[in-house]
Amino acid sequence: MADYSSEILIDYFFADANVQRLVTLTAAWQPLRICYPKEVNVSRFLAWLLDPSEGHGLGDLAIQSLLTRAWWNSDDADVPLTIRRFLSPSNVQTEGFSSALITTEVDLNGRSLDVLVVDASRRRYIAIENKFGAQQSRAQLKDYRKHLEKLLPDFLGVHIFLDSREAVPEDAAWIPVGYDWLAEFLREAEKREATAQHVQQALAQFRNVIEDETEDSMGKSSFGRLVTEVAGGHPEVLELMTPWARHGSKGARAHMLTELMSEANTLDGKSMLRLFQLYCRRPSVWDHCIRQAQFAPFVSALRQRFDDVLVDPKRVRTGFSLLRWDSLIDLEQFPNWNYYPAGVTVRQTGETFQVTTFVQLNHVRAEKRDALIEAAEVLRRTNGVRRQMSDEQSFVVLRRLRDLNKTRAINETVSQFVELQARLEPIR
């Protein structure tokens, strides 16, 4: 359709049933979708979740879960042996945190640490710096740690860098934890029979937003399928929208509208005005489609080798799996299952890509679980991952490659799928 005029391309776009479904599906009604949370609000929610005395009824489960994930992710962190022993799951799962004081926006020499958990009676603290899409400031983490050591001398301190984009902390004393931990914990908390219905609803709303930011976890999504179809079917129209996505802040849209109105004296001009009006009704949706159009070569390369490719687009990355691996899912126990059992996620940062190969054990059939874990451990050893898996792990990274150019990222993605299929075929 590259030779068609803008008017015809836009007409085809408006006429596409998937475009119409996408507009209808994304009409906002949940408060957190309307008032999209910023970094400070996420930190306040996190503090509420971690506070055993709050009304969620989860006690100290969130703190225990976070510290257990920190233990798993601490291999590359510069962490003393005393802290590693404190973080060990056998210790964390038998510790009590009911006396902990949780506070947010802690002033440390003019800068604000997002969340601080202090247990004065046991002389220990947990510092959490939360990044909801933002970048690290220069020497920020090191400054926080130094000021905390002065503020709380002789305390055992755990420093956790919670980042939606899973960046490497600039200060090696901080342990990186991705938003996949938060999304996974919220989902498990929702399923607890003891969790009150109104709390389940609150957790579900926040999880739905958080899962757009998760680096790794991959699941079914009607929204994701529609985004993939629209992104693959209308690259030219999405290219027309791209300048609005790059430069179209809310404050600038009125100026863009008046400019397009002044140019609406031709058929193409009138079509562009209608397209802009549609863009303004769902800017985050179309921005999502624009980003996913960049992953079209990955989809094409995978579909040349596999005829059942599944795509799960999210705000910060796109995940790929195969429909045939659904046979590993326990459909009787989890008829409304969400997580794919294996696959690859690809994240783009600037001109480079990160490729992560994984298995996901949340909904795997009991009789297949041991074999899948064994296959995962073999792949981890092959890829140089030192630490053994634990029964508590749900999302298991098999391999992670960073700073790849697009060509190599595509080749690695296909190669990892071939390897996964070879390992999983005897199991499924």
PDB file of C-alpha atoms in Angstrom, residues 389-395:
ATOM      1  CA  MET A 389      17.086 -22.442  40.564  1.00  0.00           C
ATOM      2  CA  SER A 390      14.750 -22.562  43.544  1.00  0.00           C
ATOM      3  CA  ASP A 391      11.242 -23.956  43.913  1.00  0.00           C
ATOM      4  CA  GLU A 392      10.053 -20.426  44.709  1.00  0.00           C
ATOM      5  CA  GLN A 393      11.096 -19.027  41.350  1.00  0.00           C
ATOM      6  CA  SER A 394       8.367 -18.413  38.790  1.00  0.00           C
ATOM      7  CA  PHE A 395      10.095 -16.358  36.105  1.00  0.00           C
TER       8      PHE A 395
END
